[in-house]
Amino acid sequence: MRHLIDPTDLSKEEIKEIIALAEDIIADRKKYSEVCKGKKLATLFYEPSTRTRLSFTAAMMELGGNVLGFSDAMSSSVSKGETVADTTRVINCFADIIAMRHSVEGAPLVSAMNSRTPVINAGDGSHAHPTQTLTDLLTIKREIGRFDNITIGFCGDLKFGRTVHSLIKALSKFQGVNVVLIAPEELKLPGYMKHEVCDKLGIPYREVESLEEVIGDLDVLYMTRVQKERFLDEEEYDRVKDCFVLTADKLKDAKPEMRILHPLPRVNEISVDVDNDPRAAYFRQVENGKFVRMALILKLLEWADKPSHHRELISKDVIKGEHRCSNPKCISNTEAHAVEPMFRPSADGNGLRCVYCEHRPVK
Ligand code: CP
């Protein structure tokens, strides 16, 4: 069985295969218009979404398949306390593939652990958003022409921005990628991303607090929204919510071939006067999301029964039963009666990380 829970679930070759298939779909959409006839995608969205849910829906429809699911978990039996594992087993009776978005970190992994069909993580809390990453990669390929040898600046909420974490992990597979982290102190990239992803995988990065000082160096500027819904303290959100606003004036020092990406939705971090600049790629990025999700659905359905594409979801060196996760938004805490805590040795050799959300155990 194959799932997509984290961008690291895909090898570099598999990423390239999905991107190439998406480009072929763009070149000849008619060829793919019936390839999923008789197949059903379940979209289980426990958290709000516009792009991801509707692009998955459009993707399956354009492949000739059907879609079922919910966009408000409170209209499902989740409101009566049904667990992610039980909901997954039920949906397995109706659909061939699942796309799940959840505010609880690790929920798509628990779904995959209990599923007879492929599960796609459509975003889990502040943790990961691998299909946004595939969207970003296809956009970089189409706009810049390459993944290797690029300087990419991530700007805004690097602490809670799951799209940032996922894209950095995926870019680590390519050569010559330089990362510039542009964020205020409160929104800096978490330590595990710096030490266990960038340092361990050899991605050079530098941290700055001013966009103006680096904008001229960038091939890609990846803007992000400050994620109000992830803050536990509203005053802290108010302090940082307007930390970076990209305006047409600030682009005067940027390269003519630089591209601006944003996973969207935006609030006010990109002024509307930037939208008509040819460097603004964020609405083209949305459409790429549909094509890459078409490619992903096809590949996961193809790989599901191939032993050569089988991957273990949980590594054999996990430690069970001795610790509890320190993250209140981890599924091992929100569904403590149903989900067994599991930890793996940290990649930097320093302690343990939760298998579901990558946080540390409670001390
Ligand atoms: N980029 C993204 O995930 O958008 P939605 O939250 O609207 O799905």
Coordinates of N, CA and C in Angstrom, one line a residue, residues 14 23 50 118 133 145 167 170 181 195 224 239 271 304 318 320 328-329:
E14 N 10.3 9.6 -7.6 CA 8.8 9.6 -7.6 C 8.3 11.0 -7.7
E23 N 2.7 17.4 -16.0 CA 3.0 18.2 -17.2 C 2.3 17.5 -18.4
T50 N -10.5 25.9 0.8 CA -11.0 26.3 -0.5 C -10.3 25.5 -1.6
P118 N -5.3 4.0 -0.3 CA -4.3 5.1 -0.1 C -4.9 6.3 0.6
T133 N 3.1 21.0 -1.4 CA 4.5 20.9 -1.8 C 4.6 20.5 -3.3
G145 N 11.9 26.6 -14.4 CA 12.5 25.7 -15.3 C 13.4 24.6 -14.6
L167 N 7.8 22.1 2.1 CA 8.6 22.4 0.9 C 10.1 22.3 1.1
A170 N 11.1 18.7 0.9 CA 11.2 18.2 -0.5 C 12.4 18.8 -1.2
L181 N 15.5 32.4 5.4 CA 14.4 32.4 6.3 C 14.1 33.8 6.8
H195 N 17.6 22.0 12.7 CA 18.7 21.1 13.0 C 18.6 19.7 12.4
T224 N 4.0 33.8 3.1 CA 3.0 33.1 3.8 C 2.2 34.0 4.7
R239 N 0.6 41.2 17.7 CA 2.0 41.8 17.6 C 2.7 41.5 16.3
S271 N 0.2 42.9 -1.1 CA -0.7 44.0 -1.5 C -1.3 43.6 -2.9
A304 N -0.6 1.4 -5.4 CA -1.1 0.8 -4.2 C -0.9 -0.7 -4.1
V318 N 10.7 2.3 16.6 CA 9.9 3.2 17.4 C 9.8 2.7 18.9
K320 N 7.4 2.5 22.1 CA 5.9 2.6 22.5 C 5.7 2.6 24.0
P328 N -0.3 19.5 22.6 CA -1.7 19.3 22.9 C -2.5 19.0 21.6
K329 N -2.0 19.4 20.4 CA -2.7 19.2 19.2 C -2.3 18.0 18.5

